[in-house]
mmCIF file of C-alpha atoms in Angstrom:
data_model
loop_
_atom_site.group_PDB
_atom_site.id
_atom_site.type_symbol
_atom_site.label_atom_id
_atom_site.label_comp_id
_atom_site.label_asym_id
_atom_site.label_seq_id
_atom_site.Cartn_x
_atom_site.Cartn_y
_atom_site.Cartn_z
ATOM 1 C CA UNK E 13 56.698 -5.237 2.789
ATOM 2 C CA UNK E 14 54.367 -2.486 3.591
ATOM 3 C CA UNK E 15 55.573 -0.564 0.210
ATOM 4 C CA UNK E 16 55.585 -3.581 -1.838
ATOM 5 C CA UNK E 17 51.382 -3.819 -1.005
ATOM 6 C CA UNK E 18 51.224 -0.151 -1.778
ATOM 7 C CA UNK E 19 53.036 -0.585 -5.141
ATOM 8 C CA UNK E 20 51.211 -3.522 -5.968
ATOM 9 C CA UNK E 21 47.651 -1.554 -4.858
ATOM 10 C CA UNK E 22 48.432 1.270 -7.056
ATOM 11 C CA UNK E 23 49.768 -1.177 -10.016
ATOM 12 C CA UNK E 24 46.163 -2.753 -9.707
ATOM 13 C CA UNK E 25 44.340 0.681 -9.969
ATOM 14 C CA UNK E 26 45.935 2.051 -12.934
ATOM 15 C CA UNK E 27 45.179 -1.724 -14.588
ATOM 16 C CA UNK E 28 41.878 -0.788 -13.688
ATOM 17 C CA UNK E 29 41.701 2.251 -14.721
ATOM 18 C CA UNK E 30 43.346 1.620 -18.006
ATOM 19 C CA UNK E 31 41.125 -1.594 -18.490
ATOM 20 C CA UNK E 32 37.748 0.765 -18.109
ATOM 21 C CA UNK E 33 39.741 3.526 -20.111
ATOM 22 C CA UNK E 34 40.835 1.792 -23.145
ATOM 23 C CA UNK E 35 39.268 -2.340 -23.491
ATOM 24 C CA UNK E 36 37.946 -2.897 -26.902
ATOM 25 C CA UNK E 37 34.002 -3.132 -26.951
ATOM 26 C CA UNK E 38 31.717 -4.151 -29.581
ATOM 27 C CA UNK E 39 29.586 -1.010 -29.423
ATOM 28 C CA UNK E 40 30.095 2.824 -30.977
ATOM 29 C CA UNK E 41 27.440 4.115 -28.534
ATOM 30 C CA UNK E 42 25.511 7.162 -29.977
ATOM 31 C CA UNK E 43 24.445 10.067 -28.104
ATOM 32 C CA UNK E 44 20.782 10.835 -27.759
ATOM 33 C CA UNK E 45 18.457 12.368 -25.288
ATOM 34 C CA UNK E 46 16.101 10.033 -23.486
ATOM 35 C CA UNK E 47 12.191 11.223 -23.773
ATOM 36 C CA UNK E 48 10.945 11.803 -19.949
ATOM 37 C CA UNK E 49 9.605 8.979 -18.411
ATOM 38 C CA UNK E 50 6.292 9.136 -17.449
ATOM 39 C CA UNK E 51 6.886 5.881 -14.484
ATOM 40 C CA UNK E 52 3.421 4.094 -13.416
ATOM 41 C CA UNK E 53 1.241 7.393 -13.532
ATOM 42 C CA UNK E 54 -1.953 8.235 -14.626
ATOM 43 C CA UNK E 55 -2.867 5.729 -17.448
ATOM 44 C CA UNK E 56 0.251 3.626 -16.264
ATOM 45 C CA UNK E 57 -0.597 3.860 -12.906
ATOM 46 C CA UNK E 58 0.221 0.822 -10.829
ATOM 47 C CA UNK E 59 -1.961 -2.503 -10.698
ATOM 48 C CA UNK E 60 -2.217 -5.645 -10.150
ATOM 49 C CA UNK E 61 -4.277 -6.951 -13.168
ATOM 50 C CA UNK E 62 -2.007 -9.356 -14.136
ATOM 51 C CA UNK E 63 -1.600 -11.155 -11.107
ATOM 52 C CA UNK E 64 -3.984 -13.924 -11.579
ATOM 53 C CA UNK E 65 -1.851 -15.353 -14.467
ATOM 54 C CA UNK E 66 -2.069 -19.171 -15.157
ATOM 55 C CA UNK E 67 0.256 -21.469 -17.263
ATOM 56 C CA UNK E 68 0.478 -23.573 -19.543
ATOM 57 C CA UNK E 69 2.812 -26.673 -20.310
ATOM 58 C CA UNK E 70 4.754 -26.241 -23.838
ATOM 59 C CA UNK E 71 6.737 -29.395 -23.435
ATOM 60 C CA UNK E 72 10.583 -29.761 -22.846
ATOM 61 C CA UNK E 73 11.027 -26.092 -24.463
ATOM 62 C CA UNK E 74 11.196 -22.683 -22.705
ATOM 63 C CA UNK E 75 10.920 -18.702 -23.179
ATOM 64 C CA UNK E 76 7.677 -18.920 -25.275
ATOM 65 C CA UNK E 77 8.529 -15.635 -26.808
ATOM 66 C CA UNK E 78 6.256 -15.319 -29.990
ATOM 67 C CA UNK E 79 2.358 -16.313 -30.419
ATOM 68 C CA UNK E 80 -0.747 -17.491 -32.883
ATOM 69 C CA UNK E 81 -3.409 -19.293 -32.842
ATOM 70 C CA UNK E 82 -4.811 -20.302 -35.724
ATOM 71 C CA UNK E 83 -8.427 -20.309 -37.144
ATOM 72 C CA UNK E 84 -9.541 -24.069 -34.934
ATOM 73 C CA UNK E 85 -8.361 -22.164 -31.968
ATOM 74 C CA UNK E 86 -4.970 -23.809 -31.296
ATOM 75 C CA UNK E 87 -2.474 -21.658 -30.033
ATOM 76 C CA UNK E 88 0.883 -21.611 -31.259
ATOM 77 C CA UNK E 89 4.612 -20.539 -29.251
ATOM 78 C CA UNK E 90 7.697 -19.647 -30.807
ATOM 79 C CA UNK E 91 11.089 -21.160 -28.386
ATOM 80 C CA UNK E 92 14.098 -20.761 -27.479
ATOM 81 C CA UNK E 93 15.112 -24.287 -28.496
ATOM 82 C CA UNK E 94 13.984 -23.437 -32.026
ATOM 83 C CA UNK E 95 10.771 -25.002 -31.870
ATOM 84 C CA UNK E 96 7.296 -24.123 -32.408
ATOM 85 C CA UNK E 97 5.139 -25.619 -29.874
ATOM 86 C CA UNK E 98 1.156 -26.006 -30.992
ATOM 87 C CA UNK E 99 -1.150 -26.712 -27.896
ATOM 88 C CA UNK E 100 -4.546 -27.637 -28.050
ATOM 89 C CA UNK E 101 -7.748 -25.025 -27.851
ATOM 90 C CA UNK E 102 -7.889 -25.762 -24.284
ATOM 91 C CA UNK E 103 -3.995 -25.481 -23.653
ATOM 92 C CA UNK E 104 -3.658 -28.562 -23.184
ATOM 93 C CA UNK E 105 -1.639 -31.629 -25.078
ATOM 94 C CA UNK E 106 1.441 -29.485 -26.544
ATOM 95 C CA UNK E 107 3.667 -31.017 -29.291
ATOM 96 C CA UNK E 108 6.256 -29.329 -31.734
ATOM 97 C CA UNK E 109 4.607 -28.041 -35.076
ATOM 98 C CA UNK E 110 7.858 -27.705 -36.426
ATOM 99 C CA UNK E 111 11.158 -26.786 -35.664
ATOM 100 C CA UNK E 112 13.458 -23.843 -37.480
ATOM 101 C CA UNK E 113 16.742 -25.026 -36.159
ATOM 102 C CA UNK E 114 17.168 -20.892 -35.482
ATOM 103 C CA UNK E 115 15.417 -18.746 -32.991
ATOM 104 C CA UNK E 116 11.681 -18.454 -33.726
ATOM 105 C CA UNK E 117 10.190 -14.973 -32.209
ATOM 106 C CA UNK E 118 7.198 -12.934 -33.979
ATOM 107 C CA UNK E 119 4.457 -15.538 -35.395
ATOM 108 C CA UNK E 120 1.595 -14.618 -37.868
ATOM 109 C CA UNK E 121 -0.423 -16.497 -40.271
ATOM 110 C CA UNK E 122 -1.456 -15.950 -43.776
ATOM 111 C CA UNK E 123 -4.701 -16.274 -45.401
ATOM 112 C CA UNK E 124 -3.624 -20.097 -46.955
ATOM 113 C CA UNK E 125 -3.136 -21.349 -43.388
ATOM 114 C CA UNK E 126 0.807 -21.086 -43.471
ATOM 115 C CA UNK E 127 2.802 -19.553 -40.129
ATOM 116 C CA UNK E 128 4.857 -16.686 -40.684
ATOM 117 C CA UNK E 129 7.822 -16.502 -39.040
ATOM 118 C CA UNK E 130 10.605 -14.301 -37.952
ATOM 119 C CA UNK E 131 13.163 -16.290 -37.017
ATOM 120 C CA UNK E 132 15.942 -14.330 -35.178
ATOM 121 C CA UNK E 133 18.897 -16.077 -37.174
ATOM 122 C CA UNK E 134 17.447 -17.223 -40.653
ATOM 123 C CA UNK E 135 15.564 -14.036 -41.467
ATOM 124 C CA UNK E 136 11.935 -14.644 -42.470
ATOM 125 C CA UNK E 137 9.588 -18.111 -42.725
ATOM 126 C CA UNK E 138 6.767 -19.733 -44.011
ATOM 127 C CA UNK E 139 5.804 -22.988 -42.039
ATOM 128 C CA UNK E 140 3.095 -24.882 -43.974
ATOM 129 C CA UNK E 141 0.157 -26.330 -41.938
ATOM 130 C CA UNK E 142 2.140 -29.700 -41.952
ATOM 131 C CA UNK E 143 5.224 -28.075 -40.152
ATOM 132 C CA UNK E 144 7.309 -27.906 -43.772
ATOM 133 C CA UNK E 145 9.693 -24.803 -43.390
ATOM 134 C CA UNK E 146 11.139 -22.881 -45.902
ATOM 135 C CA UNK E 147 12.605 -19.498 -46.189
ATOM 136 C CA UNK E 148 10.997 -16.377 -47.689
ATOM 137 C CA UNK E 149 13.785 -13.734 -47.048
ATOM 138 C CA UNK E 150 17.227 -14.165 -45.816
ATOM 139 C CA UNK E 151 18.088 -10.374 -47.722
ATOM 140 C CA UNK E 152 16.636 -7.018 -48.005
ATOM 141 C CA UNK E 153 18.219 -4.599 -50.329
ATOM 142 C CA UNK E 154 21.286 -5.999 -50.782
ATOM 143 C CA UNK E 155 22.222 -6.286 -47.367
ATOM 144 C CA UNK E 156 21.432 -9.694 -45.014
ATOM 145 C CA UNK E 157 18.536 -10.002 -42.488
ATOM 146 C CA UNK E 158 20.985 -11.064 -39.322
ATOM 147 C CA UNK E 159 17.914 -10.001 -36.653
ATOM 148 C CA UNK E 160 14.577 -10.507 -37.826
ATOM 149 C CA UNK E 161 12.085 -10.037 -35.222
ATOM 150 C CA UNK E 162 8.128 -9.775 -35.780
ATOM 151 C CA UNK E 163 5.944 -10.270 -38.762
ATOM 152 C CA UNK E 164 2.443 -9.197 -39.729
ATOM 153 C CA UNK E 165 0.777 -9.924 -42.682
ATOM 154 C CA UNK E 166 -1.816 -7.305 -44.300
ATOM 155 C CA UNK E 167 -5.126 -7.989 -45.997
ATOM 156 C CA UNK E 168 -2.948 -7.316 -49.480
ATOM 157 C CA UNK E 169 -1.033 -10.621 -48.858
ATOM 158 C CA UNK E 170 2.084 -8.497 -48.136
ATOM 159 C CA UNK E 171 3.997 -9.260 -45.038
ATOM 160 C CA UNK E 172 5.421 -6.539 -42.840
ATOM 161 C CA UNK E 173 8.089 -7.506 -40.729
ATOM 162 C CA UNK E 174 10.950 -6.121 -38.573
ATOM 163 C CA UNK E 175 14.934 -6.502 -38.174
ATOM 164 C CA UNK E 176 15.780 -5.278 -34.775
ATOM 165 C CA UNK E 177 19.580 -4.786 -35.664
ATOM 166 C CA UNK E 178 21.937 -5.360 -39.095
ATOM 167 C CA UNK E 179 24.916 -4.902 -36.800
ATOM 168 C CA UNK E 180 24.321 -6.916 -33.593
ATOM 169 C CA UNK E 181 23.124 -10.479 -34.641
ATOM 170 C CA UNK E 182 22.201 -13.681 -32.118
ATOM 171 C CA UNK E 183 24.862 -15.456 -34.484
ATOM 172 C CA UNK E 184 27.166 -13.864 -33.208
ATOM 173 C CA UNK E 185 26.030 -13.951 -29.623
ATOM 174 C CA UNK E 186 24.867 -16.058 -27.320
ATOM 175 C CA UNK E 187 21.430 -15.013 -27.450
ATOM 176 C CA UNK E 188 18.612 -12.466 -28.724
ATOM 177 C CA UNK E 189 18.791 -11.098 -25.420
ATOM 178 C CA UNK E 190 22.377 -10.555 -25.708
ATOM 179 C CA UNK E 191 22.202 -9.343 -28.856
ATOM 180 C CA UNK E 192 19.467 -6.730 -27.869
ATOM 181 C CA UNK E 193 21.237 -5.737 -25.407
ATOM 182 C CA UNK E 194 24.226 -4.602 -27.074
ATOM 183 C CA UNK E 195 22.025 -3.168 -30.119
ATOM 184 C CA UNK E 196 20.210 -0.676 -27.149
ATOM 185 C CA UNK E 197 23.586 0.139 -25.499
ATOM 186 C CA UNK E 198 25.027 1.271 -28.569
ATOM 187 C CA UNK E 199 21.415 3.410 -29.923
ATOM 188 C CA UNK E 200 23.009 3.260 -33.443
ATOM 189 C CA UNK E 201 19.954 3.220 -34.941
ATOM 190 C CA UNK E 202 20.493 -0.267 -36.823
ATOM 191 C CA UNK E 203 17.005 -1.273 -36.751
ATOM 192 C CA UNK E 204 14.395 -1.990 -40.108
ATOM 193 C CA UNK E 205 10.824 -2.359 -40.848
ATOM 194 C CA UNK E 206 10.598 -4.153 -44.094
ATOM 195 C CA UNK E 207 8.058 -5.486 -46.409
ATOM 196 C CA UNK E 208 8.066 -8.731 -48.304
ATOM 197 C CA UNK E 209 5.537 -8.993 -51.560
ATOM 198 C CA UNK E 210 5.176 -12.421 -52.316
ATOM 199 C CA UNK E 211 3.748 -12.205 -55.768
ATOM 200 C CA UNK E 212 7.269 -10.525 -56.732
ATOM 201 C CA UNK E 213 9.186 -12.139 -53.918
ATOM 202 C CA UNK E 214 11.080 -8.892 -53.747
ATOM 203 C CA UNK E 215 12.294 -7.300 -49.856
ATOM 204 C CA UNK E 216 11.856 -3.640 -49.882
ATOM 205 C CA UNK E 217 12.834 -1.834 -46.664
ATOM 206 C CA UNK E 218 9.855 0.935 -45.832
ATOM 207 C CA UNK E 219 11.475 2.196 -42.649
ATOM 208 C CA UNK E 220 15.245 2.247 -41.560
ATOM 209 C CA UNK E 221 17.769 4.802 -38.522
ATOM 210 C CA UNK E 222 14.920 2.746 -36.323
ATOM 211 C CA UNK E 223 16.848 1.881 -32.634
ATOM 212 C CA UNK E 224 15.814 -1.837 -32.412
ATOM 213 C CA UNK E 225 13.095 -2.416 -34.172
ATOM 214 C CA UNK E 226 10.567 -4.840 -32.717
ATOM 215 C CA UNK E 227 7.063 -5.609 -32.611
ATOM 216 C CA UNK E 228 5.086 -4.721 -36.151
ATOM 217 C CA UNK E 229 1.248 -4.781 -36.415
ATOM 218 C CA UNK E 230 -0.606 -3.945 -39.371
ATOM 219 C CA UNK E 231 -4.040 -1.807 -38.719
ATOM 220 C CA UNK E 232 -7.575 -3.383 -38.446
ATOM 221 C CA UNK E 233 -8.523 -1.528 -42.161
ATOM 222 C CA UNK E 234 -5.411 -1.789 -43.255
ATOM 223 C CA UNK E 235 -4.357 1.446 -43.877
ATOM 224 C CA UNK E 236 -1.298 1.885 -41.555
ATOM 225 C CA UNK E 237 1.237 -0.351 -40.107
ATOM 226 C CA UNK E 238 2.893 0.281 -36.565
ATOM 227 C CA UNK E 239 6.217 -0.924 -35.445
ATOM 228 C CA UNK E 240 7.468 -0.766 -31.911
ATOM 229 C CA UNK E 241 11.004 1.078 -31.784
ATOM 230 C CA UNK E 242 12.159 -0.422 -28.422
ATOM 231 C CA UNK E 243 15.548 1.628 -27.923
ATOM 232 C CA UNK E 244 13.328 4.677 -28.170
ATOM 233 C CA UNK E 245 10.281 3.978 -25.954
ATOM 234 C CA UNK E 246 7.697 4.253 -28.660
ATOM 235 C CA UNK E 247 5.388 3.203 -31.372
ATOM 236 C CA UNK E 248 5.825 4.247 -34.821
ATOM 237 C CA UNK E 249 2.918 4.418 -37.055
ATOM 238 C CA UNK E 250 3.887 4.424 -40.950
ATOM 239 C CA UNK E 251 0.551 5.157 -42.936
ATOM 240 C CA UNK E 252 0.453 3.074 -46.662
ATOM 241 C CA UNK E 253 -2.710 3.859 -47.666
ATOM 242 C CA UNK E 254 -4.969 6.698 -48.321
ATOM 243 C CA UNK E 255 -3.610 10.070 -48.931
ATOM 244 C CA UNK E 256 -1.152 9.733 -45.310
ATOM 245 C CA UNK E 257 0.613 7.036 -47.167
ATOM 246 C CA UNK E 258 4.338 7.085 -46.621
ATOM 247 C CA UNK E 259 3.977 9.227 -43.592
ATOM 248 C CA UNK E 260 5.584 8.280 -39.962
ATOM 249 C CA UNK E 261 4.292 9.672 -36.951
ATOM 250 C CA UNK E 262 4.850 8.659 -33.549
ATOM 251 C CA UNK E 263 1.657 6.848 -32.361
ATOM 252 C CA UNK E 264 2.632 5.931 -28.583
ATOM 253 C CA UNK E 265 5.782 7.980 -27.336
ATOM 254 C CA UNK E 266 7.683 8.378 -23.934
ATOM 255 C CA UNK E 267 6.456 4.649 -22.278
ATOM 256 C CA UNK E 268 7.250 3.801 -19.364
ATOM 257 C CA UNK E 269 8.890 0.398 -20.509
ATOM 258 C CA UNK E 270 10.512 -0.845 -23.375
ATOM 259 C CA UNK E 271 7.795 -1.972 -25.616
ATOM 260 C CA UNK E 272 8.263 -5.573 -27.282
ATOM 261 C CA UNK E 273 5.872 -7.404 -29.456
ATOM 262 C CA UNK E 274 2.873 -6.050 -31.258
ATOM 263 C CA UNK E 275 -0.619 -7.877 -32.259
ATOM 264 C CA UNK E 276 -4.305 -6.719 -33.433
ATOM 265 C CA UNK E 277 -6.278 -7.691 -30.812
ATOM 266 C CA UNK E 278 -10.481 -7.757 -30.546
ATOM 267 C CA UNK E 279 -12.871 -4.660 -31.261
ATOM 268 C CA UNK E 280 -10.250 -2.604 -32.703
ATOM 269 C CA UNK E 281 -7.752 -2.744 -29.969
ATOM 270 C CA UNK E 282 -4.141 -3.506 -29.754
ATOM 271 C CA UNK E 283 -1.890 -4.944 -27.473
ATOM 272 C CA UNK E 284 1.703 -4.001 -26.949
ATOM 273 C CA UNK E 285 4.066 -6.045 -24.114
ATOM 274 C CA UNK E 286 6.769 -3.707 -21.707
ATOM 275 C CA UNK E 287 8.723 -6.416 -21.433
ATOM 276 C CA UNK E 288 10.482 -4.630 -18.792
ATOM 277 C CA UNK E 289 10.024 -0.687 -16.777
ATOM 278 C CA UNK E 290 12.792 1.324 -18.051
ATOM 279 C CA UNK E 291 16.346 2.033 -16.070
ATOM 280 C CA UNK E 292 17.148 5.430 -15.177
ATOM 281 C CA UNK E 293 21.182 4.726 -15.499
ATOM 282 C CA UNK E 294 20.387 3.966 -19.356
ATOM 283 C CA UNK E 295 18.335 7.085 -19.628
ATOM 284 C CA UNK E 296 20.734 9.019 -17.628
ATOM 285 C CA UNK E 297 23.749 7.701 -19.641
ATOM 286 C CA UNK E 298 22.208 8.294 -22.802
ATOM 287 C CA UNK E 299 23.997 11.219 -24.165
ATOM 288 C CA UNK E 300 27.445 10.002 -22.884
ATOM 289 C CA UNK E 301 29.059 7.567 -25.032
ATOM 290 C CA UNK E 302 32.298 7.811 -23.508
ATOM 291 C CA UNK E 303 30.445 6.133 -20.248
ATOM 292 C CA UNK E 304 28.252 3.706 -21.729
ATOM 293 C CA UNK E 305 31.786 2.539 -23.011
ATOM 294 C CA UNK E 306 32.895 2.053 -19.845
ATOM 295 C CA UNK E 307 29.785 0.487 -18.629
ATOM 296 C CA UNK E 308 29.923 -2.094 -21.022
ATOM 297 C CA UNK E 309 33.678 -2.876 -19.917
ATOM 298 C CA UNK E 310 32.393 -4.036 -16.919
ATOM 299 C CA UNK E 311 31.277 -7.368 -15.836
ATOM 300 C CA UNK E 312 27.918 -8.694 -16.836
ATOM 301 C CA UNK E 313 26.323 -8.557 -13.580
ATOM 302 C CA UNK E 314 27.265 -5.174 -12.825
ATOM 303 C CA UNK E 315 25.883 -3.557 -16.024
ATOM 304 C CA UNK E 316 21.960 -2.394 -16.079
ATOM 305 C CA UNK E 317 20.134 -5.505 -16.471
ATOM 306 C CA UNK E 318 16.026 -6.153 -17.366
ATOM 307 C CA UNK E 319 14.282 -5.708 -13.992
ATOM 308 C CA UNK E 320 10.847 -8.267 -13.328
ATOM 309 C CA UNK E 321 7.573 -6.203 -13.723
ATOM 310 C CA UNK E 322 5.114 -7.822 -15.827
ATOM 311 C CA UNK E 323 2.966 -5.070 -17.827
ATOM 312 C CA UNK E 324 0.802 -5.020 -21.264
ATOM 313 C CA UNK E 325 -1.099 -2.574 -22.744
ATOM 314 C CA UNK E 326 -4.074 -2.307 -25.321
ATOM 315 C CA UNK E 327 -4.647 1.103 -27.221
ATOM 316 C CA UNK E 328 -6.694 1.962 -30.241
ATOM 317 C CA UNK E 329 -6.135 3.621 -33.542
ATOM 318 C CA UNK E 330 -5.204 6.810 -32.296
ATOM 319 C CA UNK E 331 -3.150 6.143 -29.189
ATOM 320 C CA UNK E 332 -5.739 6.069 -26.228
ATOM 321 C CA UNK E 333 -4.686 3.676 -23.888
ATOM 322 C CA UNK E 334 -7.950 0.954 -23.589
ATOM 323 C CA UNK E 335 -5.985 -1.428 -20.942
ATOM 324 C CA UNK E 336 -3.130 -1.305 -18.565
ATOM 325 C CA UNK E 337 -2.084 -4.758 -16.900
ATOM 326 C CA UNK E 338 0.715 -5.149 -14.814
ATOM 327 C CA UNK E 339 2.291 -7.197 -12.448
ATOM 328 C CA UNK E 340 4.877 -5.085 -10.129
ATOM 329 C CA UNK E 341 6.270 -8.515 -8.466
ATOM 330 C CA UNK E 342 6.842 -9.760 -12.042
ATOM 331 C CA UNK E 343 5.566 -13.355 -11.202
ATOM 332 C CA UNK E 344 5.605 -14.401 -15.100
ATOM 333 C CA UNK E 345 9.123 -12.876 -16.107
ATOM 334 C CA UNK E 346 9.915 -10.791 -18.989
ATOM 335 C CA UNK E 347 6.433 -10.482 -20.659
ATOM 336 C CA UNK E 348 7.154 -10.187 -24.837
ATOM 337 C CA UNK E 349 3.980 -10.592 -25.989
ATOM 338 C CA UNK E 350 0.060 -10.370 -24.938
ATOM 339 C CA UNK E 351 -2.265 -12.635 -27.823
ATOM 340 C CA UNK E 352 -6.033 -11.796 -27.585
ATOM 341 C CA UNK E 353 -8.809 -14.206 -27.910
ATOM 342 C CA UNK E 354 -12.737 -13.968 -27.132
ATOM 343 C CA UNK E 355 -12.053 -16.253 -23.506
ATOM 344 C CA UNK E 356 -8.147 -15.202 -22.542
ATOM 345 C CA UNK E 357 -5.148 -12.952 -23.033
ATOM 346 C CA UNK E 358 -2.298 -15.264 -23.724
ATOM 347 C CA UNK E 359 1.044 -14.319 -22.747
ATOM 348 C CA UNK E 360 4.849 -14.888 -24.075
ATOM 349 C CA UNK E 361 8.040 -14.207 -22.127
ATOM 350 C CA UNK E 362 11.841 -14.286 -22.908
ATOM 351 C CA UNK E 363 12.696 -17.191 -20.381
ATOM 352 C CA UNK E 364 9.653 -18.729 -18.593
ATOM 353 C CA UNK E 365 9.449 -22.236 -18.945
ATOM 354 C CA UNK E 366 5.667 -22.372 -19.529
ATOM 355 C CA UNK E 367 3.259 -20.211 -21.280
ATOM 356 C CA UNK E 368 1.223 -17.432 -19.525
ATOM 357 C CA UNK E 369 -2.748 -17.393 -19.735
ATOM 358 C CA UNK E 370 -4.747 -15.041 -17.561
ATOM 359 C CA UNK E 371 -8.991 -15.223 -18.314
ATOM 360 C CA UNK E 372 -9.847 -12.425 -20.268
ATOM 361 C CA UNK E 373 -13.549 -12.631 -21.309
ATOM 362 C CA UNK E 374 -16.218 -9.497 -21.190
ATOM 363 C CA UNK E 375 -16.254 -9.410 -17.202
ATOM 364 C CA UNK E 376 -12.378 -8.691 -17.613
ATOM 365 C CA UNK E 377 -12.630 -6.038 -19.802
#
């Protein structure tokens, strides 16, 4: 009896072992070396800023992931049901705007009043101010937007907007989450920043190798537009005017979180979201492909996993860090987004059920 357990034990190992050895996994991870992480020290250093968040009903929806608000001060969420939920000035009385029947993330509008949108499984949107959808790109140079992410428009009428991954799509998953998650495991550098010109209707890609591309603002003159390369810890500046045009630089490097979605906020700031600290098994693992195989072989809940710690930022042109927010106990999860009016800072997460608002007017600042 006592040999049968032992055989049976040892059988079980070397399934184990050969399961963790050998299982087919979606990802060809990519070796790279992880910039130093500078944690929550000196402009990162810890607070509680964020702490005093409110919210805000958006209806039978949830993870309020994308933001707007439009010129009569009504502010605008992108969900995970596919919806766009419009609120009142005051945040009150929410009812769907429209609905995309995809997954609605990065939110901009246009100078005729229409909502751009990049919708995580139909590419990129135009909602009109009577919630009519229709689609603007589902293609960029020859090959099909299956992650688009976060749109800007600049003062030209051209719209800037990312696709976090051509390889890893939330088709094919059950989620952007999912999705992302896979795209950062693998760092295959997947990720776009392309441009739409809607007098031509053409989709021209200005920026590709990017390792998930994500937030995209466009500067306060116009002459440069950033994009927030997530799987790298950093903000990308791409300059198209002026005599720097064509020229990438990093603008924000070696952050202490992954960065999400980007916006212009007031008096030339900024705002980028961290929509969660960084994990030193990722970093440590990062230039060992043969083990981040293996960690993906294993269950869900034992692979690295987004850790609650809400935390935006707001920087100007050249980098200097204006704000630092955070909230170490994470109370509104997975913070994506941080939308800046004259009277509050609004706030979008991945999952929360209700929409973050914390007071933001010149006594804040």
């Amino acid at each position: 009896m006592l040999k049968m357990v032992t055989w049976t034990l040892i059988a079980l190992i070397i399934t184990a072992l050969l399961y963790l050895l050998t299982w087919p996994v979606p990802i060809d991870p990519v070796a790279w070396e992880a910039p130093p992480n500078p944690g929550y020290t000196g402009p990162f250093a810890v607070n509680d800023r964020l702490q005093d968040i409110e919210t805000l009903s958006i209806g039978e929806t949830s993870g309020p992931e994308g933001l707007a608000v439009d010129t009569m001060g009504r502010i605008y969420a992108s969900t995970l049901e596919g919806r766009i939920v419009q609120l009142q000035p005051d945040g009150s009385g929410p009812i769907v705007f429209a609905e995309t029947g995809g997954r609605p993330l990065g939110m901009e509008f246009d100078s005729q009043g229409n909502l751009l949108v990049a919708d995580a499984r139909r590419g990129l949107l135009s909602i009109t101010p009577n919630g009519q959808v229709s689609e603007l790109a589902t293609v960029a140079d020859g090959i099909p937007i299956r992650y688009a992410n976060e749109v800007d428009v600049a003062n030209d009428g051209k719209i800037y907007f990312s696709e976090s991954s051509t390889k890893f799509s939330p088709q094919d998953q059950p989620g952007t989450y999912e999705a992302s998650l896979l795209d950062l495991m693998e760092h295959g550098g997947h990720g776009r920043l392309l441009v739409y010109d809607p007098q031509s209707g053409l989709v021209t890609t200005l920026l590709d190798g990017l390792n998930h591309a994500n937030g995209v603002a466009v500067a306060h003159d116009g002459s440069f537009v950033m994009v927030a390369e997530t799987g790298s810890y950093r903000i990308l500046r791409i300059w198209i005017d002026g005599p720097e045009a064509g020229t990438v630089e990093p603008l924000l490097q070696e952050l202490p979180g992954f960065p999400d979605n980007l916006t212009r906020g007031l008096d030339g700031r900024y705002w980028v979201a961290l929509v969660a600290p960084r994990n030193s098994l990722v970093d440590w693992f990062a230039d060992q492909p043969f083990q981040r195989k293996m960690v993906q072989r294993l269950p869900s809940f034992l692979r690295p996993a987004a850790v609650p710690y809400g935390h935006v930022i707001a920087f100007d042109r050249d980098g200097k860090i204006l704000e630092d927010l955070q909230d170490p106990e994470g109370g509104y999860p997975m913070i994506t987004e941080a939308r800046e009016t004259n009277d509050y800072l609004y706030l979008g997460s991945l999952v929360a059920p209700r929409l973050g608002r914390l007071l933001w007017g010149p006594e804040q600042r």
